[in-house]
PDB file of C-alpha atoms in Angstrom:
ATOM      1  CA  GLU A   1       0.000   0.000   0.000  1.00 82.00           C
ATOM      2  CA  ALA A   2       1.301   3.439  -0.960  1.00 80.00           C
ATOM      3  CA  GLN A   3       1.767   5.457   2.169  1.00 92.00           C
ATOM      4  CA  VAL A   4       3.722   7.859   4.292  1.00 96.00           C
ATOM      5  CA  THR A   5       4.634   6.365   7.659  1.00 96.00           C
ATOM      6  CA  GLN A   6       5.438   8.486  10.678  1.00 96.00           C
ATOM      7  CA  ASN A   7       6.673   7.341  14.058  1.00 97.00           C
ATOM      8  CA  PRO A   8       5.863   7.715  16.819  1.00 97.00           C
ATOM      9  CA  ARG A   9       2.169   8.660  16.749  1.00 95.00           C
ATOM     10  CA  TYR A  10       2.311  10.153  20.216  1.00 96.00           C
ATOM     11  CA  LEU A  11       5.266  11.438  22.177  1.00 97.00           C
ATOM     12  CA  ILE A  12       5.572  13.207  25.511  1.00 97.00           C
ATOM     13  CA  THR A  13       9.020  14.499  26.318  1.00 96.00           C
ATOM     14  CA  VAL A  14      10.761  16.979  28.576  1.00 97.00           C
ATOM     15  CA  THR A  15      12.312  20.280  27.642  1.00 97.00           C
ATOM     16  CA  GLY A  16      15.787  19.919  26.185  1.00 97.00           C
ATOM     17  CA  LYS A  17      15.757  16.196  25.498  1.00 97.00           C
ATOM     18  CA  LYS A  18      16.661  15.594  21.870  1.00 97.00           C
ATOM     19  CA  LEU A  19      14.163  13.662  19.814  1.00 97.00           C
ATOM     20  CA  THR A  20      13.636  12.456  16.268  1.00 98.00           C
ATOM     21  CA  VAL A  21      10.371  11.883  14.456  1.00 98.00           C
ATOM     22  CA  THR A  22      10.800   9.526  11.549  1.00 98.00           C
ATOM     23  CA  CYS A  23       9.046   9.749   8.197  1.00 98.00           C
ATOM     24  CA  SER A  24       9.254   7.207   5.414  1.00 98.00           C
ATOM     25  CA  GLN A  25       7.435   6.947   2.081  1.00 97.00           C
ATOM     26  CA  ASN A  26       7.270   3.950  -0.232  1.00 96.00           C
ATOM     27  CA  MET A  27       6.173   5.758  -3.389  1.00 94.00           C
ATOM     28  CA  ASN A  28       9.573   6.896  -4.681  1.00 94.00           C
ATOM     29  CA  HIS A  29       8.444  10.503  -4.282  1.00 93.00           C
ATOM     30  CA  GLU A  30      10.978  13.238  -4.898  1.00 92.00           C
ATOM     31  CA  TYR A  31       9.455  15.873  -2.679  1.00 92.00           C
ATOM     32  CA  MET A  32       8.956  15.579   1.084  1.00 94.00           C
ATOM     33  CA  SER A  33       7.912  18.125   3.643  1.00 94.00           C
ATOM     34  CA  TRP A  34       7.205  18.612   7.336  1.00 96.00           C
ATOM     35  CA  TYR A  35       4.293  20.649   8.695  1.00 95.00           C
ATOM     36  CA  ARG A  36       3.065  21.522  12.116  1.00 96.00           C
ATOM     37  CA  GLN A  37      -0.623  21.983  12.748  1.00 93.00           C
ATOM     38  CA  ASP A  38      -1.835  24.314  15.478  1.00 92.00           C
ATOM     39  CA  PRO A  39      -5.425  25.364  16.218  1.00 87.00           C
ATOM     40  CA  GLY A  40      -6.468  28.412  14.226  1.00 83.00           C
ATOM     41  CA  LEU A  41      -3.200  28.486  12.293  1.00 87.00           C
ATOM     42  CA  GLY A  42      -3.702  25.612   9.890  1.00 87.00           C
ATOM     43  CA  LEU A  43      -0.601  23.881   8.603  1.00 91.00           C
ATOM     44  CA  ARG A  44       2.701  25.686   8.577  1.00 92.00           C
ATOM     45  CA  GLN A  45       5.683  24.319   6.741  1.00 92.00           C
ATOM     46  CA  ILE A  46       8.809  23.603   8.758  1.00 96.00           C
ATOM     47  CA  TYR A  47      11.242  22.195   6.200  1.00 95.00           C
ATOM     48  CA  TYR A  48      11.024  20.620   2.803  1.00 93.00           C
ATOM     49  CA  SER A  49      13.210  18.586   0.516  1.00 94.00           C
ATOM     50  CA  MET A  50      13.195  18.573  -3.271  1.00 90.00           C
ATOM     51  CA  ASN A  51      15.381  15.455  -3.471  1.00 90.00           C
ATOM     52  CA  VAL A  52      18.165  13.563  -1.752  1.00 94.00           C
ATOM     53  CA  GLU A  53      20.604  15.899   0.007  1.00 93.00           C
ATOM     54  CA  VAL A  54      18.474  18.918  -0.951  1.00 92.00           C
ATOM     55  CA  THR A  55      16.611  20.538   1.935  1.00 95.00           C
ATOM     56  CA  ASP A  56      15.342  24.025   2.603  1.00 92.00           C
ATOM     57  CA  LYS A  57      13.579  26.016   5.286  1.00 93.00           C
ATOM     58  CA  GLY A  58       9.868  26.548   5.295  1.00 90.00           C
ATOM     59  CA  ASP A  59       7.997  29.197   7.246  1.00 89.00           C
ATOM     60  CA  VAL A  60       8.773  28.040  10.793  1.00 95.00           C
ATOM     61  CA  PRO A  61      12.163  26.259  10.802  1.00 96.00           C
ATOM     62  CA  GLU A  62      13.508  27.560  14.118  1.00 97.00           C
ATOM     63  CA  GLY A  63      14.303  24.776  16.554  1.00 97.00           C
ATOM     64  CA  TYR A  64      14.133  22.020  13.944  1.00 98.00           C
ATOM     65  CA  LYS A  65      16.558  20.131  11.733  1.00 98.00           C
ATOM     66  CA  VAL A  66      16.028  17.659   8.920  1.00 98.00           C
ATOM     67  CA  SER A  67      18.099  15.400   6.731  1.00 96.00           C
ATOM     68  CA  ARG A  68      17.476  13.580   3.454  1.00 97.00           C
ATOM     69  CA  LYS A  69      20.179  10.971   3.041  1.00 97.00           C
ATOM     70  CA  GLU A  70      17.877   8.566   1.242  1.00 96.00           C
ATOM     71  CA  LYS A  71      14.922   9.263  -1.010  1.00 96.00           C
ATOM     72  CA  ARG A  72      12.410   7.457   1.172  1.00 97.00           C
ATOM     73  CA  ASN A  73      13.312   8.929   4.574  1.00 98.00           C
ATOM     74  CA  PHE A  74      12.980  12.460   5.903  1.00 98.00           C
ATOM     75  CA  PRO A  75      13.410  12.579   9.686  1.00 98.00           C
ATOM     76  CA  LEU A  76      12.567  15.657  11.748  1.00 98.00           C
ATOM     77  CA  ILE A  77      14.988  16.387  14.572  1.00 98.00           C
ATOM     78  CA  LEU A  78      14.359  18.569  17.595  1.00 97.00           C
ATOM     79  CA  GLU A  79      17.765  19.103  19.188  1.00 96.00           C
ATOM     80  CA  SER A  80      16.440  20.840  22.295  1.00 97.00           C
ATOM     81  CA  PRO A  81      12.643  20.753  22.365  1.00 97.00           C
ATOM     82  CA  SER A  82      10.736  23.513  24.104  1.00 97.00           C
ATOM     83  CA  PRO A  83       7.072  23.722  25.178  1.00 97.00           C
ATOM     84  CA  ASN A  84       6.212  25.972  22.206  1.00 96.00           C
ATOM     85  CA  GLN A  85       6.994  23.015  19.966  1.00 98.00           C
ATOM     86  CA  THR A  86       4.064  21.131  21.405  1.00 98.00           C
ATOM     87  CA  SER A  87       2.009  20.507  18.295  1.00 97.00           C
ATOM     88  CA  LEU A  88       0.682  18.007  15.795  1.00 95.00           C
ATOM     89  CA  TYR A  89       3.262  17.223  13.129  1.00 97.00           C
ATOM     90  CA  PHE A  90       2.643  15.883   9.656  1.00 95.00           C
ATOM     91  CA  CYS A  91       5.045  14.585   7.081  1.00 96.00           C
ATOM     92  CA  ALA A  92       3.958  14.800   3.449  1.00 94.00           C
ATOM     93  CA  SER A  93       5.321  13.731   0.088  1.00 94.00           C
ATOM     94  CA  SER A  94       4.538  14.344  -3.559  1.00 91.00           C
ATOM     95  CA  PRO A  95       5.756  12.658  -6.736  1.00 89.00           C
ATOM     96  CA  ASP A  96       7.122  15.744  -8.399  1.00 80.00           C
ATOM     97  CA  ARG A  97       8.878  18.914  -7.502  1.00 70.00           C
ATOM     98  CA  ASN A  98       5.919  21.054  -8.554  1.00 70.00           C
ATOM     99  CA  GLY A  99       3.295  19.493  -6.308  1.00 72.00           C
ATOM    100  CA  ILE A 100       0.640  19.406  -8.987  1.00 76.00           C
ATOM    101  CA  TYR A 101      -0.684  16.050  -7.837  1.00 80.00           C
ATOM    102  CA  GLY A 102      -1.188  17.149  -4.275  1.00 83.00           C
ATOM    103  CA  TYR A 103       0.426  15.653  -1.227  1.00 90.00           C
ATOM    104  CA  THR A 104       0.160  12.331   0.559  1.00 93.00           C
ATOM    105  CA  PHE A 105       0.229  12.857   4.305  1.00 94.00           C
ATOM    106  CA  GLY A 106       1.388  10.665   7.125  1.00 95.00           C
ATOM    107  CA  SER A 107      -0.887   9.900  10.070  1.00 92.00           C
ATOM    108  CA  GLY A 108       0.648  12.577  12.242  1.00 94.00           C
ATOM    109  CA  THR A 109       2.724  12.760  15.412  1.00 96.00           C
ATOM    110  CA  ARG A 110       1.278  14.470  18.432  1.00 96.00           C
ATOM    111  CA  LEU A 111       4.166  15.883  20.415  1.00 98.00           C
ATOM    112  CA  THR A 112       3.907  17.286  23.919  1.00 98.00           C
ATOM    113  CA  VAL A 113       6.922  18.994  25.466  1.00 97.00           C
ATOM    114  CA  VAL A 114       6.668  19.579  29.199  1.00 96.00           C
TER     115      VAL A 114
ATOM    116  CA  ALA B   1       4.489  34.826  -0.660  1.00 64.00           C
ATOM    117  CA  GLN B   2       0.962  33.775  -1.354  1.00 68.00           C
ATOM    118  CA  SER B   3      -1.598  33.403   1.405  1.00 87.00           C
ATOM    119  CA  VAL B   4      -4.850  31.507   1.749  1.00 92.00           C
ATOM    120  CA  SER B   5      -7.939  32.692   3.621  1.00 94.00           C
ATOM    121  CA  GLN B   6     -10.772  30.521   4.765  1.00 94.00           C
ATOM    122  CA  HIS B   7     -13.567  32.707   5.976  1.00 86.00           C
ATOM    123  CA  ASN B   8     -15.405  30.334   8.241  1.00 89.00           C
ATOM    124  CA  HIS B   9     -13.708  28.840  11.265  1.00 91.00           C
ATOM    125  CA  HIS B  10     -16.586  26.621  12.315  1.00 95.00           C
ATOM    126  CA  VAL B  11     -19.718  25.725  10.392  1.00 97.00           C
ATOM    127  CA  ILE B  12     -22.579  23.786  11.924  1.00 97.00           C
ATOM    128  CA  LEU B  13     -25.204  22.232   9.665  1.00 97.00           C
ATOM    129  CA  SER B  14     -27.975  19.714   9.894  1.00 97.00           C
ATOM    130  CA  GLU B  15     -27.925  16.632   7.722  1.00 97.00           C
ATOM    131  CA  ALA B  16     -29.166  17.241   4.155  1.00 97.00           C
ATOM    132  CA  ALA B  17     -28.290  20.931   4.295  1.00 97.00           C
ATOM    133  CA  SER B  18     -26.203  22.389   1.511  1.00 98.00           C
ATOM    134  CA  LEU B  19     -22.608  23.353   2.168  1.00 97.00           C
ATOM    135  CA  GLU B  20     -20.369  26.053   0.815  1.00 97.00           C
ATOM    136  CA  LEU B  21     -16.972  26.772   2.334  1.00 97.00           C
ATOM    137  CA  GLY B  22     -15.129  29.844   1.165  1.00 96.00           C
ATOM    138  CA  CYS B  23     -11.487  29.999   0.141  1.00 97.00           C
ATOM    139  CA  ASN B  24      -9.632  32.984  -1.244  1.00 96.00           C
ATOM    140  CA  TYR B  25      -5.981  33.250  -2.083  1.00 94.00           C
ATOM    141  CA  SER B  26      -3.576  36.014  -2.844  1.00 91.00           C
ATOM    142  CA  TYR B  27      -1.199  35.227  -5.671  1.00 85.00           C
ATOM    143  CA  GLY B  28      -0.955  36.886  -9.025  1.00 79.00           C
ATOM    144  CA  GLY B  29       0.261  33.983 -11.111  1.00 84.00           C
ATOM    145  CA  THR B  30      -1.079  30.619 -12.199  1.00 85.00           C
ATOM    146  CA  VAL B  31      -1.894  28.332  -9.314  1.00 88.00           C
ATOM    147  CA  ASN B  32      -2.877  24.788  -8.546  1.00 90.00           C
ATOM    148  CA  LEU B  33      -5.716  24.577  -6.031  1.00 93.00           C
ATOM    149  CA  PHE B  34      -6.636  21.859  -3.567  1.00 94.00           C
ATOM    150  CA  TRP B  35      -9.105  20.962  -0.888  1.00 96.00           C
ATOM    151  CA  TYR B  36      -8.085  18.507   1.803  1.00 95.00           C
ATOM    152  CA  VAL B  37     -10.251  16.895   4.453  1.00 96.00           C
ATOM    153  CA  GLN B  38      -9.133  15.792   7.909  1.00 93.00           C
ATOM    154  CA  TYR B  39     -11.519  13.485   9.725  1.00 94.00           C
ATOM    155  CA  PRO B  40     -11.255  13.485  13.522  1.00 90.00           C
ATOM    156  CA  GLY B  41      -7.982  11.952  14.637  1.00 86.00           C
ATOM    157  CA  GLN B  42      -6.801  11.288  11.102  1.00 88.00           C
ATOM    158  CA  HIS B  43      -4.377  12.762   8.594  1.00 87.00           C
ATOM    159  CA  LEU B  44      -5.238  15.047   5.721  1.00 91.00           C
ATOM    160  CA  GLN B  45      -6.623  13.429   2.596  1.00 92.00           C
ATOM    161  CA  LEU B  46      -6.979  14.995  -0.816  1.00 92.00           C
ATOM    162  CA  LEU B  47     -10.622  15.807  -1.614  1.00 95.00           C
ATOM    163  CA  LEU B  48     -10.185  17.423  -5.015  1.00 94.00           C
ATOM    164  CA  LYS B  49      -7.767  19.489  -7.056  1.00 93.00           C
ATOM    165  CA  TYR B  50      -7.736  21.977  -9.890  1.00 93.00           C
ATOM    166  CA  PHE B  51      -4.907  22.478 -12.384  1.00 88.00           C
ATOM    167  CA  SER B  52      -6.506  23.893 -15.514  1.00 88.00           C
ATOM    168  CA  GLY B  53      -9.502  23.520 -17.795  1.00 91.00           C
ATOM    169  CA  ASP B  54     -13.059  23.312 -16.504  1.00 94.00           C
ATOM    170  CA  PRO B  55     -13.202  25.551 -13.419  1.00 95.00           C
ATOM    171  CA  LEU B  56     -15.805  23.310 -11.819  1.00 97.00           C
ATOM    172  CA  VAL B  57     -14.057  20.253 -10.436  1.00 96.00           C
ATOM    173  CA  LYS B  58     -15.645  17.253  -8.844  1.00 95.00           C
ATOM    174  CA  GLY B  59     -14.016  15.294  -6.071  1.00 93.00           C
ATOM    175  CA  ILE B  60     -14.767  12.337  -3.894  1.00 91.00           C
ATOM    176  CA  LYS B  61     -17.858  11.879  -1.724  1.00 93.00           C
ATOM    177  CA  GLY B  62     -20.012  14.273  -3.732  1.00 95.00           C
ATOM    178  CA  PHE B  63     -17.879  17.355  -3.155  1.00 97.00           C
ATOM    179  CA  GLU B  64     -17.166  19.892  -5.861  1.00 97.00           C
ATOM    180  CA  ALA B  65     -15.324  23.195  -6.056  1.00 98.00           C
ATOM    181  CA  GLU B  66     -15.427  26.112  -8.421  1.00 97.00           C
ATOM    182  CA  PHE B  67     -12.414  28.166  -9.378  1.00 96.00           C
ATOM    183  CA  ILE B  68     -13.300  31.802 -10.082  1.00 95.00           C
ATOM    184  CA  LYS B  69     -10.118  33.399 -11.298  1.00 92.00           C
ATOM    185  CA  SER B  70     -11.418  36.971 -11.164  1.00 93.00           C
ATOM    186  CA  LYS B  71     -12.271  36.556  -7.502  1.00 94.00           C
ATOM    187  CA  PHE B  72      -9.190  34.496  -6.575  1.00 95.00           C
ATOM    188  CA  SER B  73     -11.589  32.020  -5.039  1.00 96.00           C
ATOM    189  CA  PHE B  74     -11.951  28.262  -4.883  1.00 97.00           C
ATOM    190  CA  ASN B  75     -15.070  27.526  -2.839  1.00 97.00           C
ATOM    191  CA  LEU B  76     -16.014  24.022  -1.817  1.00 98.00           C
ATOM    192  CA  ARG B  77     -19.613  22.853  -2.149  1.00 98.00           C
ATOM    193  CA  LYS B  78     -21.783  19.863  -1.437  1.00 98.00           C
ATOM    194  CA  PRO B  79     -25.527  19.839  -2.127  1.00 97.00           C
ATOM    195  CA  SER B  80     -26.483  17.659   0.825  1.00 97.00           C
ATOM    196  CA  VAL B  81     -24.153  16.961   3.741  1.00 97.00           C
ATOM    197  CA  GLN B  82     -24.120  13.837   5.850  1.00 97.00           C
ATOM    198  CA  TRP B  83     -23.134  13.279   9.446  1.00 96.00           C
ATOM    199  CA  SER B  84     -20.013  11.502   8.175  1.00 96.00           C
ATOM    200  CA  ASP B  85     -18.829  14.753   6.573  1.00 97.00           C
ATOM    201  CA  THR B  86     -18.006  16.089  10.014  1.00 97.00           C
ATOM    202  CA  ALA B  87     -14.342  16.993   9.651  1.00 97.00           C
ATOM    203  CA  GLU B  88     -11.929  19.859   9.184  1.00 95.00           C
ATOM    204  CA  TYR B  89     -11.470  21.147   5.656  1.00 97.00           C
ATOM    205  CA  PHE B  90      -8.348  22.848   4.385  1.00 95.00           C
ATOM    206  CA  CYS B  91      -7.926  24.851   1.231  1.00 95.00           C
ATOM    207  CA  ALA B  92      -4.411  24.870  -0.253  1.00 93.00           C
ATOM    208  CA  VAL B  93      -2.720  26.782  -3.048  1.00 91.00           C
ATOM    209  CA  ASN B  94       0.462  25.900  -4.903  1.00 87.00           C
ATOM    210  CA  PRO B  95       1.976  28.227  -7.495  1.00 81.00           C
ATOM    211  CA  HIS B  96       2.323  26.580 -10.859  1.00 75.00           C
ATOM    212  CA  ASN B  97       5.792  25.084 -11.388  1.00 68.00           C
ATOM    213  CA  ASN B  98       6.877  26.016  -7.898  1.00 70.00           C
ATOM    214  CA  ASN B  99       6.279  23.653  -5.012  1.00 69.00           C
ATOM    215  CA  ASP B 100       5.300  26.076  -2.263  1.00 77.00           C
ATOM    216  CA  MET B 101       1.997  24.730  -1.007  1.00 84.00           C
ATOM    217  CA  ARG B 102       0.191  27.100   1.357  1.00 88.00           C
ATOM    218  CA  PHE B 103      -2.698  26.020   3.525  1.00 90.00           C
ATOM    219  CA  GLY B 104      -5.566  27.983   4.928  1.00 92.00           C
ATOM    220  CA  ALA B 105      -6.309  27.885   8.645  1.00 91.00           C
ATOM    221  CA  GLY B 106      -9.042  25.323   8.099  1.00 93.00           C
ATOM    222  CA  THR B 107     -12.819  25.226   8.558  1.00 95.00           C
ATOM    223  CA  ARG B 108     -14.301  22.841  11.045  1.00 95.00           C
ATOM    224  CA  LEU B 109     -17.589  21.376   9.828  1.00 97.00           C
ATOM    225  CA  THR B 110     -19.995  19.809  12.282  1.00 97.00           C
ATOM    226  CA  VAL B 111     -23.005  18.014  10.823  1.00 97.00           C
ATOM    227  CA  LYS B 112     -25.772  17.307  13.269  1.00 96.00           C
ATOM    228  CA  PRO B 113     -27.717  14.104  12.681  1.00 89.00           C
TER     229      PRO B 113
END
């Protein structure tokens, strides 16, 4: 089944403890992206990647890192999480660099930083 | 950068009522337009999309949307909603040939049985 898989689905952590949220897609998509979803703000892009080893900042990149060493994986790294990073995170992918087919989203990761 | 406005934050309807959710965007060039739906506790799923051609596009589950270029709008419609349509709906805009998808803040739809 074609899908974007995120792990974990739920995570509670403490301020400053490094964490990684994994994202993997099995559709050979070139483009991958991370969003955070907050009430009343919709989805805001954190980072995106046009292809392997090509990443760029979205609208809210502060406090986050990403890497794209392989086409299928696009992990999101929080080096020192803070409470304002408590949010619902979605990974998304699309087949092409132009996004004309829309995105396939993962199931989401609900992160709480205390 | 382009932006997307969804006028209604929360819409409450009874079953069989007609639905129209507004979406306006600000971008001067050619765009690709999308509506996504997020059922409670689930991820976003593509409802319908517009690239070019007929400005009235039909999606899954009886939804349709009309692109009105002069108004920079892409409103979502359904003639008769069902309780199972209860969800959050997001409008999204992507400039043509430039992957910079922008989402609106979302409209929460509650359908009362």
